[in-house]
mmCIF file of C-alpha atoms in Angstrom:
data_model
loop_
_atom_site.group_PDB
_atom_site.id
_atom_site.type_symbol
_atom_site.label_atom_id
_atom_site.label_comp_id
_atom_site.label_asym_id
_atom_site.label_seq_id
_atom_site.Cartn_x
_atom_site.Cartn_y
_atom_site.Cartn_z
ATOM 1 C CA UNK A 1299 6.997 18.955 -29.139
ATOM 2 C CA UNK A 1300 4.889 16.465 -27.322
ATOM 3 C CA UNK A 1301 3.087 17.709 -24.489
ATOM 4 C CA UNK A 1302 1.414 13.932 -23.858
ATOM 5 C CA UNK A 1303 2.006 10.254 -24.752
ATOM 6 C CA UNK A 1304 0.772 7.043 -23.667
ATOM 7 C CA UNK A 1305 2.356 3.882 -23.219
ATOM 8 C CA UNK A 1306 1.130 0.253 -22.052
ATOM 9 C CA UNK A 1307 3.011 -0.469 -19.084
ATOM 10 C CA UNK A 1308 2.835 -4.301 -17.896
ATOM 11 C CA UNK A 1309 3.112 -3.861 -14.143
ATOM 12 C CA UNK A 1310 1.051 -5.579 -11.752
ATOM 13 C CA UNK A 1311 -1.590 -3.614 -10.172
ATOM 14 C CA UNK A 1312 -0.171 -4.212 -7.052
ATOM 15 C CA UNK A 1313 3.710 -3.945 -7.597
ATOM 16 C CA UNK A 1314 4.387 -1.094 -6.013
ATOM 17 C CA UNK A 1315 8.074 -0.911 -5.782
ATOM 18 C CA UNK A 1316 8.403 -1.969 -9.940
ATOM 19 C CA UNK A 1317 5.933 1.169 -10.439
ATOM 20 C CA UNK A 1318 7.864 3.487 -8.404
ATOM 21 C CA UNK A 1319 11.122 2.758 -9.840
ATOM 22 C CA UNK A 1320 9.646 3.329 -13.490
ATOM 23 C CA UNK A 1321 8.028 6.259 -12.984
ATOM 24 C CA UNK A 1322 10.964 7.443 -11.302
ATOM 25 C CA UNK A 1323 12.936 6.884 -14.123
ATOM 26 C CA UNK A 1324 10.392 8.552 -16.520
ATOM 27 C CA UNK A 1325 10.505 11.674 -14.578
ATOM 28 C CA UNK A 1326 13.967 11.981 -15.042
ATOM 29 C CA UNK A 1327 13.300 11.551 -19.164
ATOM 30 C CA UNK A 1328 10.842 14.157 -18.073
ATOM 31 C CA UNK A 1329 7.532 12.585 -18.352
ATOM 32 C CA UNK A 1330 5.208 12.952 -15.483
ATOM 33 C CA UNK A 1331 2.544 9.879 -14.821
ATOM 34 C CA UNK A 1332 -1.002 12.442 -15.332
ATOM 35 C CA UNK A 1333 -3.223 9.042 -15.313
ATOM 36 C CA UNK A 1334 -3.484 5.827 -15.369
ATOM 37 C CA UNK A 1335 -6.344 4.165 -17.586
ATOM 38 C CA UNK A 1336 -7.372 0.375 -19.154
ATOM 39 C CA UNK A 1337 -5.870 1.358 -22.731
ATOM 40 C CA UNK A 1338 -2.655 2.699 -20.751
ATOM 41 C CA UNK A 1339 -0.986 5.062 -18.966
ATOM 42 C CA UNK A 1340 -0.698 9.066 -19.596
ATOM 43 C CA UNK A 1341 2.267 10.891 -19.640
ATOM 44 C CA UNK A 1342 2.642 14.517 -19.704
ATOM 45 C CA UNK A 1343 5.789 16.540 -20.560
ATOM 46 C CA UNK A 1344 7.462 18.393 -17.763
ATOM 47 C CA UNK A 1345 11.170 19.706 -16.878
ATOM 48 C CA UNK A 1346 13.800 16.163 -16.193
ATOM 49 C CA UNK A 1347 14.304 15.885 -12.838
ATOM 50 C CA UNK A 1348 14.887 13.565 -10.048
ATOM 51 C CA UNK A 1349 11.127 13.009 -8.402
ATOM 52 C CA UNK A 1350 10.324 10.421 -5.557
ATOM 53 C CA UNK A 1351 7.173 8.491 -5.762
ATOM 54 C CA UNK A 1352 5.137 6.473 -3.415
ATOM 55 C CA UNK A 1353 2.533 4.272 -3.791
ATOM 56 C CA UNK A 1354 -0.123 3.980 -1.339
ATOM 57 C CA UNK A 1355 -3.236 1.901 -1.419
ATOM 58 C CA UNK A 1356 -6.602 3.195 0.088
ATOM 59 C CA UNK A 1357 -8.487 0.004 0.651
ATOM 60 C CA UNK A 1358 -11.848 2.210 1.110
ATOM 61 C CA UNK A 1359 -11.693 3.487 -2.330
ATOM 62 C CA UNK A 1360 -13.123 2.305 -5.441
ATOM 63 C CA UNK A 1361 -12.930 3.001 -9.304
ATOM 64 C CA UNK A 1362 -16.878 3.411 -9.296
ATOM 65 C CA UNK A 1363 -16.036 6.397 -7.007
ATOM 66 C CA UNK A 1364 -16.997 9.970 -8.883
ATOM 67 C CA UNK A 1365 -14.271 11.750 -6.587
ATOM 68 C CA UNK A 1366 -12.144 11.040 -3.901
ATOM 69 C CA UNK A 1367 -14.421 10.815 -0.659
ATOM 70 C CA UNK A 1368 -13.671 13.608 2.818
ATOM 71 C CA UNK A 1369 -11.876 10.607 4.168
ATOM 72 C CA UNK A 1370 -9.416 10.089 1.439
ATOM 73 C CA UNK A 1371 -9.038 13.892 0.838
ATOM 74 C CA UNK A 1372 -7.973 13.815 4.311
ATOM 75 C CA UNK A 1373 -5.069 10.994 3.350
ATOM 76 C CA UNK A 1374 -4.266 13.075 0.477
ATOM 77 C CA UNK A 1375 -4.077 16.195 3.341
ATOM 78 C CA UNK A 1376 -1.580 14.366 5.296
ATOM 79 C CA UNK A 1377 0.664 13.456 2.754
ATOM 80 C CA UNK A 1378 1.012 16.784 1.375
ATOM 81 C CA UNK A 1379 2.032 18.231 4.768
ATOM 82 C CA UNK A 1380 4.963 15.824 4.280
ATOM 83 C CA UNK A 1381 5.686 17.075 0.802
ATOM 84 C CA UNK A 1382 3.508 14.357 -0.710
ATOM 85 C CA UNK A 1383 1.841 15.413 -4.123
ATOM 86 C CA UNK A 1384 -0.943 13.325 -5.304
ATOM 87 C CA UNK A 1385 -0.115 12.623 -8.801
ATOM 88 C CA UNK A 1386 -3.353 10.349 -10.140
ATOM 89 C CA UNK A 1387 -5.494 7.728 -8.593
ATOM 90 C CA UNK A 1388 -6.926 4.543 -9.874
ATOM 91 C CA UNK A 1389 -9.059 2.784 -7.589
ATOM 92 C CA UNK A 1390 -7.244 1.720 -4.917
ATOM 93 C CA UNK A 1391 -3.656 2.609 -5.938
ATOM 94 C CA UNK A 1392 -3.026 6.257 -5.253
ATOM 95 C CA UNK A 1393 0.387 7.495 -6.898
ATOM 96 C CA UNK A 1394 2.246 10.537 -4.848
ATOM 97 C CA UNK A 1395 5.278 12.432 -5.868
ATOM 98 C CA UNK A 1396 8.012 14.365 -3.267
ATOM 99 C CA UNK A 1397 10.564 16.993 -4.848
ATOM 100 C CA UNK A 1398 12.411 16.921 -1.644
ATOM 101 C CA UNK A 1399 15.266 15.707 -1.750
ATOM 102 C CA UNK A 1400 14.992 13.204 1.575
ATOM 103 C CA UNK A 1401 11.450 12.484 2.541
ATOM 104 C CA UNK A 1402 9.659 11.029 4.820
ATOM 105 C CA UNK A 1403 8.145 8.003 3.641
ATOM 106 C CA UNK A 1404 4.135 7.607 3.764
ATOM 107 C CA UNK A 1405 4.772 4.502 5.140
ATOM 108 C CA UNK A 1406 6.701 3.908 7.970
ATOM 109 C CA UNK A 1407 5.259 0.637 9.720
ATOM 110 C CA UNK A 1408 6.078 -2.273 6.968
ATOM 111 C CA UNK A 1409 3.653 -4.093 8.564
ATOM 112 C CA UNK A 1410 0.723 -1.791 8.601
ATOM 113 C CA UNK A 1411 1.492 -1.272 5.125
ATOM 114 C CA UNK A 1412 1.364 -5.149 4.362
ATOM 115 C CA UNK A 1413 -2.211 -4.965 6.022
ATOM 116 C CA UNK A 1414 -3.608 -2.137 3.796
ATOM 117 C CA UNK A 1415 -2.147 -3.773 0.292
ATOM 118 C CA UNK A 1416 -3.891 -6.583 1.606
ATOM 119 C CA UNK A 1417 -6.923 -5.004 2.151
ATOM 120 C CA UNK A 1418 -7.034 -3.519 -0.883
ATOM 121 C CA UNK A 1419 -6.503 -6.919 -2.604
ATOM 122 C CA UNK A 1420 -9.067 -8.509 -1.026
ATOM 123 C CA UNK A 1421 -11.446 -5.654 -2.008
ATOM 124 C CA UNK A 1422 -10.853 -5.624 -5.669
ATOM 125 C CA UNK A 1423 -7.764 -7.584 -6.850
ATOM 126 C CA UNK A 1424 -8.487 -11.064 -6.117
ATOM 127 C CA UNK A 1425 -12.094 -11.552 -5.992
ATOM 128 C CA UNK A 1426 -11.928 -10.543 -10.023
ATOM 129 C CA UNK A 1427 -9.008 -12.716 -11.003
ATOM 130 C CA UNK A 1428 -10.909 -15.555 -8.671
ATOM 131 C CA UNK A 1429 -13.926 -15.087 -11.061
ATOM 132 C CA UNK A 1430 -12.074 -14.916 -13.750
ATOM 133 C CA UNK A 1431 -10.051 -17.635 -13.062
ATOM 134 C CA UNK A 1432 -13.538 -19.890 -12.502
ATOM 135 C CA UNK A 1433 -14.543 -18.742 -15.983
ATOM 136 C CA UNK A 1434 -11.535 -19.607 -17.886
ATOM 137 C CA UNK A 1435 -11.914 -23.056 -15.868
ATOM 138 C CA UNK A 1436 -15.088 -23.566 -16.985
ATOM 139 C CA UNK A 1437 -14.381 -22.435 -20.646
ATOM 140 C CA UNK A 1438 -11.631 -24.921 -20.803
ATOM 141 C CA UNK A 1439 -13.709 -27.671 -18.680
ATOM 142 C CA UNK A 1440 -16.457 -27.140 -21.453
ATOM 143 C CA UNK A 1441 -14.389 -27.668 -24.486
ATOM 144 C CA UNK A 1442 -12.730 -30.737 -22.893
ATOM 145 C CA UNK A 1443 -15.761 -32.223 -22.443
ATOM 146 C CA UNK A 1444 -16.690 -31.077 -26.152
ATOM 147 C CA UNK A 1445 -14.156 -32.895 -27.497
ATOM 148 C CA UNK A 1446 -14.640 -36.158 -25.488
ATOM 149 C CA UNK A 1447 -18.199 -35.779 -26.697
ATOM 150 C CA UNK A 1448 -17.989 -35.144 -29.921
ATOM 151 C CA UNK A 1449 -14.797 -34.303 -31.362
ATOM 152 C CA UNK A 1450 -15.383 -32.873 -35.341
ATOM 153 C CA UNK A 1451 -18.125 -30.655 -33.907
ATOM 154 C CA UNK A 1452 -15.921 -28.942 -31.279
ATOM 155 C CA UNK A 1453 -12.687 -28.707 -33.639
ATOM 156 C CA UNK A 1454 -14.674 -27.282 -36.656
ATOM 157 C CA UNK A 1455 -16.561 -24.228 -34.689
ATOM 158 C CA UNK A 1456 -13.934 -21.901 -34.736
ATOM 159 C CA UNK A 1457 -15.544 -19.414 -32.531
ATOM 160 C CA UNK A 1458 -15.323 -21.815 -29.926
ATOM 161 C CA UNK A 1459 -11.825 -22.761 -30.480
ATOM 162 C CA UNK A 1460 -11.189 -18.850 -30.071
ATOM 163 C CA UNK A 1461 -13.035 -18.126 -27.526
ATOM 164 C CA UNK A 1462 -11.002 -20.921 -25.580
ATOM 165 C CA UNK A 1463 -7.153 -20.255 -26.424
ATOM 166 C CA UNK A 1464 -8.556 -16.590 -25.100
ATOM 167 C CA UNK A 1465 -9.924 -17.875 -21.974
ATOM 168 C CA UNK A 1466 -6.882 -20.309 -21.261
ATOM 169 C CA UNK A 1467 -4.186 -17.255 -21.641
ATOM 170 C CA UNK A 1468 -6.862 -15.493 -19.418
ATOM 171 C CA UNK A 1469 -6.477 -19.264 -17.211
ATOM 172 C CA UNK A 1470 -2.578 -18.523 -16.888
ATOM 173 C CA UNK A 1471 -2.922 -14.971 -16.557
ATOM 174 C CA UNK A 1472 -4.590 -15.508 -13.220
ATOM 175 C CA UNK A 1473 -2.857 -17.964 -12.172
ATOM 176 C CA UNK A 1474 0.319 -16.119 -12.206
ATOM 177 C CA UNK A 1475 -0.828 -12.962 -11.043
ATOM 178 C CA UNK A 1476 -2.700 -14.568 -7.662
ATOM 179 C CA UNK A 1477 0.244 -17.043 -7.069
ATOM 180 C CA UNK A 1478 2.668 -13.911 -7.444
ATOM 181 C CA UNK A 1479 0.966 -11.957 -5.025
ATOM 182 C CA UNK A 1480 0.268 -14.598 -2.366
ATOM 183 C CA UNK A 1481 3.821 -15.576 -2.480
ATOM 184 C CA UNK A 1482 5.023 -11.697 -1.944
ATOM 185 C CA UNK A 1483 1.928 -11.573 0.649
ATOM 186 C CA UNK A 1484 3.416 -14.323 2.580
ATOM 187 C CA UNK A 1485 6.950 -13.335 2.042
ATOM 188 C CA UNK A 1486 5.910 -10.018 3.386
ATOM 189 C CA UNK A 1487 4.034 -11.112 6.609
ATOM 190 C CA UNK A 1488 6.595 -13.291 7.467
ATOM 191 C CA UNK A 1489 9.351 -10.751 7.667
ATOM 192 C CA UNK A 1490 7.100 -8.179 8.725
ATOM 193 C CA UNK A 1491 9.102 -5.617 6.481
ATOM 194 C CA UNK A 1492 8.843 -4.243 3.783
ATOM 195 C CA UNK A 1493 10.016 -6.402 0.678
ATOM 196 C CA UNK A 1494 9.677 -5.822 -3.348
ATOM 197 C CA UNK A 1495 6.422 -6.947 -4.803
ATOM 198 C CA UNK A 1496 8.371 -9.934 -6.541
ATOM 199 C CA UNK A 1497 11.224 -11.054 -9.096
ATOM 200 C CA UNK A 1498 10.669 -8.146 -11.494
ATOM 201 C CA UNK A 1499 12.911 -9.662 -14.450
ATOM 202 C CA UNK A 1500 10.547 -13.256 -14.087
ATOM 203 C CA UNK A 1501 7.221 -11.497 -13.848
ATOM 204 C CA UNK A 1502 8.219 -8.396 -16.289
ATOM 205 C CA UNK A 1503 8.703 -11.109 -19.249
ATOM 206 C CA UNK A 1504 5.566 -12.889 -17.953
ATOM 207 C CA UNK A 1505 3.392 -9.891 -18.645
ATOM 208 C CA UNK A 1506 5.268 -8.900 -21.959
ATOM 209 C CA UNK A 1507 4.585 -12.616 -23.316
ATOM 210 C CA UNK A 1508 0.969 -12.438 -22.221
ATOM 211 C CA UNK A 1509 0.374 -9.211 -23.884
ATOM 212 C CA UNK A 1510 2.045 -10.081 -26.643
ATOM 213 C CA UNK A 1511 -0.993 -13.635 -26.504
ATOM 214 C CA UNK B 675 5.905 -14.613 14.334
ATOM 215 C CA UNK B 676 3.604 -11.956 14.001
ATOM 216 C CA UNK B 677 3.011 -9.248 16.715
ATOM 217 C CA UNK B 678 -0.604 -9.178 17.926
ATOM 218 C CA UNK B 679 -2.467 -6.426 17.796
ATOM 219 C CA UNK B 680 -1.679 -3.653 20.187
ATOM 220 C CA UNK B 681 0.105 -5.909 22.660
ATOM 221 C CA UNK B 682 3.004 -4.467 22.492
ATOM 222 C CA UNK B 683 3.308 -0.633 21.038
ATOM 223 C CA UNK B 684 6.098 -0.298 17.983
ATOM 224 C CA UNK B 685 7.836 3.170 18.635
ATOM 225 C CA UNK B 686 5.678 5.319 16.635
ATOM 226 C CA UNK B 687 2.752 3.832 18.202
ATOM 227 C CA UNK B 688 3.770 4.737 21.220
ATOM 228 C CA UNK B 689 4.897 8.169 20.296
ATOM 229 C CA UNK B 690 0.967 9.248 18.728
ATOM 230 C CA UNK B 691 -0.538 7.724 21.899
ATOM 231 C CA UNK B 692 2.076 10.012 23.864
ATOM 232 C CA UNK B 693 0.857 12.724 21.548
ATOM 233 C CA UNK B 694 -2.800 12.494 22.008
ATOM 234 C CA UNK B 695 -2.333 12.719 25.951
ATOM 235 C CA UNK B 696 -3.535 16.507 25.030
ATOM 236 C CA UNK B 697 -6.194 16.955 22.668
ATOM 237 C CA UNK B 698 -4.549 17.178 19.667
ATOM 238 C CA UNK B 699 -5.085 17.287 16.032
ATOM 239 C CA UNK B 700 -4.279 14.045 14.012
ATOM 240 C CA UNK B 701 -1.936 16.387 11.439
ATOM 241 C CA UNK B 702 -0.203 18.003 13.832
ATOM 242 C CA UNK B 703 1.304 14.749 14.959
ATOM 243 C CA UNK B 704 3.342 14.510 12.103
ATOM 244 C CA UNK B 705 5.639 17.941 13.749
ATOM 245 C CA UNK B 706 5.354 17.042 17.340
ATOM 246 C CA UNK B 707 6.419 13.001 16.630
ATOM 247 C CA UNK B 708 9.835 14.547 15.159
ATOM 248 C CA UNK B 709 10.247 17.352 17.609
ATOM 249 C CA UNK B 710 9.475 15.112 20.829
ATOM 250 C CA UNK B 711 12.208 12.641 20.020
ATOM 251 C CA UNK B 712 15.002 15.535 18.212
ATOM 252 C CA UNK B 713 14.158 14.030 14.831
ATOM 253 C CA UNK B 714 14.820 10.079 15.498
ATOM 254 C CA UNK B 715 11.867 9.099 14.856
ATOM 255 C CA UNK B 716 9.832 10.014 12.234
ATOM 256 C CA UNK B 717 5.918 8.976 11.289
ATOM 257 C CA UNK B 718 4.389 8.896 7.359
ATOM 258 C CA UNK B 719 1.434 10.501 7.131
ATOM 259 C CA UNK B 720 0.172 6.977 5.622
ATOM 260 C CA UNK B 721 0.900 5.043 8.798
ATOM 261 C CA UNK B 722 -0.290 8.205 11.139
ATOM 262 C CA UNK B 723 -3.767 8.148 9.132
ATOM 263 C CA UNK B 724 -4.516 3.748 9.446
ATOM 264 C CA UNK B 725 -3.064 4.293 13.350
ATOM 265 C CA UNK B 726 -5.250 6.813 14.214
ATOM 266 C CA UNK B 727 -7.968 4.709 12.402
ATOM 267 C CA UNK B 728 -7.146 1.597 14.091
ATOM 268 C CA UNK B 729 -7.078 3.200 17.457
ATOM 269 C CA UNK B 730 -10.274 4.547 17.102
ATOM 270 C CA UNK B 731 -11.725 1.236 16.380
ATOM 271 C CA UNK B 732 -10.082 -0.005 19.304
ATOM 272 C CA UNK B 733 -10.976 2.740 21.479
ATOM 273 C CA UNK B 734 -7.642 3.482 22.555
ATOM 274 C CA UNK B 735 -8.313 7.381 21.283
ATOM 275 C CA UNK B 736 -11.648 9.539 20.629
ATOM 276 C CA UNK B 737 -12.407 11.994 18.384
ATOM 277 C CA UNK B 738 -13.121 15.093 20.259
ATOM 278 C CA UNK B 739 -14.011 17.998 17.827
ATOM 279 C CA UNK B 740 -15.017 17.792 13.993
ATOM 280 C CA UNK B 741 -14.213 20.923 11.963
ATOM 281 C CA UNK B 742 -14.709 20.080 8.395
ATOM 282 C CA UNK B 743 -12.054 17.337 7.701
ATOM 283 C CA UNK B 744 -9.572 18.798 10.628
ATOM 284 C CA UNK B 745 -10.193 15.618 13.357
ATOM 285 C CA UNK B 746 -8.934 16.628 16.846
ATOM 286 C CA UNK B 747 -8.184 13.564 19.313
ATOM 287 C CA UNK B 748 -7.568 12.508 22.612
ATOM 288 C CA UNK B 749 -6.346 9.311 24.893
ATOM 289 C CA UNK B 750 -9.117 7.645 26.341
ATOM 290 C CA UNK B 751 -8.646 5.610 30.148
ATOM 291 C CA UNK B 752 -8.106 2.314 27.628
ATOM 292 C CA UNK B 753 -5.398 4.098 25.895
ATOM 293 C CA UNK B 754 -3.664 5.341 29.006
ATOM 294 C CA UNK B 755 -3.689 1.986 30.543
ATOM 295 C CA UNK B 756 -1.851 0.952 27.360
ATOM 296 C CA UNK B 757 0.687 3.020 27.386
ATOM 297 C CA UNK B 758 1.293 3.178 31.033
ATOM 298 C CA UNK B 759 1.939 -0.746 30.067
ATOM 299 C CA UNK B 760 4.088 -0.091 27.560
ATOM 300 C CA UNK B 761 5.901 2.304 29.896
ATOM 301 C CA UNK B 762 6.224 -0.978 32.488
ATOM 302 C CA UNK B 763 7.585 -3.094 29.736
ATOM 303 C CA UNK B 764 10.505 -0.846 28.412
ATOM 304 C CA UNK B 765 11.367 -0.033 32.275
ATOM 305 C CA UNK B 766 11.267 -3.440 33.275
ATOM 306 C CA UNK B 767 13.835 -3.800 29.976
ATOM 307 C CA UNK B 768 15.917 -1.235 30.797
ATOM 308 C CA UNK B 769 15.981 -3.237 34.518
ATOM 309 C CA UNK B 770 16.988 -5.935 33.002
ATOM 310 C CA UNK B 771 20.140 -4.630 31.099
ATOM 311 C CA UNK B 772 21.688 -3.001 33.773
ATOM 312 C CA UNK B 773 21.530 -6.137 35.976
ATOM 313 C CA UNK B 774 23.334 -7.876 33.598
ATOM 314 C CA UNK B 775 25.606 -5.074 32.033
ATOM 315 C CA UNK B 776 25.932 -3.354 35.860
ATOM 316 C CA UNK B 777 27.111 -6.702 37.054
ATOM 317 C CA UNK B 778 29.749 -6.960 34.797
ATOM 318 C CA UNK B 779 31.154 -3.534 35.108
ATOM 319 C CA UNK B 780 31.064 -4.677 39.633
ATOM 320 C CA UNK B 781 33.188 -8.541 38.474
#
């Protein structure tokens, strides 16, 4: 029997409700979320069950961390006195599971909650899709320039032709991802509540489709 | 339109602050919260940890004894003031319904 798998999930790093739901549902096919890493997620066989997760975002942490700093452990100590298991970290995002049948939610204050996502964006999340989104521009700006210049030269190198289609999925890939989450961010602080990250069914086929590129 | 910052207290703002009015630790606010008010309200240990952050920034509590990662912390006179506002506000609420509800119950 297997005791681990991993599979590519395309959520957004910061679509905390999609995540939840999904993991929820793999713990009930009785796979537990052990960690979550650039080549995909791990999985690890346990008994089906019905688990509750949380995600909470620690704006103060980073993926260059070795270990979770005092500070954090002592977030991680105040969620377990709540029934709140830390299941795996990854930067920012910090996954916790409840066996209990009604718990209390880590968060409580929607908009306190909006605030820390948000802090944790501007951290990590958007300043690397900004630079990444200048680069594609860039790539792109340079081969449009290539081809005004001079045309055969551009459209017979293709390492350059490459290189661009990769950079101009990277272009849209950016695009959507920082326009998705300033439109929940703004949705969010304007009904200082708590709402989904965004239209799952819209963004899910978005990031299937761009994998898939 | 948004609230600003500390202005006015949500309830589990005000709750903590009525919490730390004795030294207290911050974990042990997550029992007393639910005990104080017979289980209707309720803090996440999420929201306790940024509050009791935030308040320390704004010097509305202060850390008063370190043991390890156990934090103990009290009101300071800014804090007080606070929620000796707050207090004002919800009275002067509570004021106002009755003068309108009381009247009607009098016609």
């Amino acid at each position: 029997m297997i005791k681990r798998k991993r599979r590519i999930e395309t959520f957004s790093f910061f679509d905390h409700t999609g995540i939840c739901k999904h993991l929820e549902k793999m713990a009930v096919k009785g796979w537990m979320i052990e960690r979550l890493t650039n080549f995909g997620w791990i999985y690890r066989r346990i008994e089906p069950k019905n688990i509750k997760f949380e995600i909470s975002y620690y704006p103060k942490a980073s993926e260059f961390d070795p270990e979770p700093s005092d500070d954090q452990k002592t977030f991680h100590e105040f969620c377990a006195h709540t029934g709140w298991k830390l299941a795996c970290t990854c930067a920012q995002l910090q996954i916790f599971y409840n066996e209990l049948e009604n718990p209390i939610p880590i968060e409580t204050e929607p908009t306190l909650e909006v605030q820390t996502i948000h802090a944790s964006a501007k951290k990590s999340f958007i300043p690397a899709y900004i630079l990444l989104l200048i680069l594609s521009v860039l790539q792109c700006f340079f081969l449009v320039s290539g081809l005004l210049g001079d045309p055969i030269d551009t459209l017979s190198n293709t390492a350059k032709l490459f290189s661009t289609v990769c950079f101009f999925i990277l272009l849209i890939i950016c695009t959507v991802e920082l326009c998705c989450y300033f439109s929940w961010y703004g949705k969010a602080k304007r009904r200082q509540s708590k709402v989904s990250f965004i239209n799952r069914q819209a963004h899910l086929f978005y990031r299937k489709l761009s994998l898939l590129l | 339109m948004p609230r600003a910052k500390f202005q006015t207290l949500t309830e589990q703002m005000f709750y903590i602050l009525l919490c730390l009015k004795d030294e207290c630790y911050g974990l042990d606010i997550l029992d007393k919260v639910p005990s104080m008010t017979a289980g209707r309200v309720n803090v996440g240990s999420g929201t306790l940890y940024n509050l009791l952050e935030q308040f320390l920034d704004a010097q509305i509590i202060r850390e008063t004894k370190v043991e390890g990662r156990r934090r103990t912390y009290i009101l300071t006179e800014k804090g007080k003031d606070m929620l000796k506002k707050e207090y004002e506000r919800i009275n002067a609420q509570v004021t106002d319904y009755k003068n309108i509800f009381e009247k009607e119950e009098i016609v």
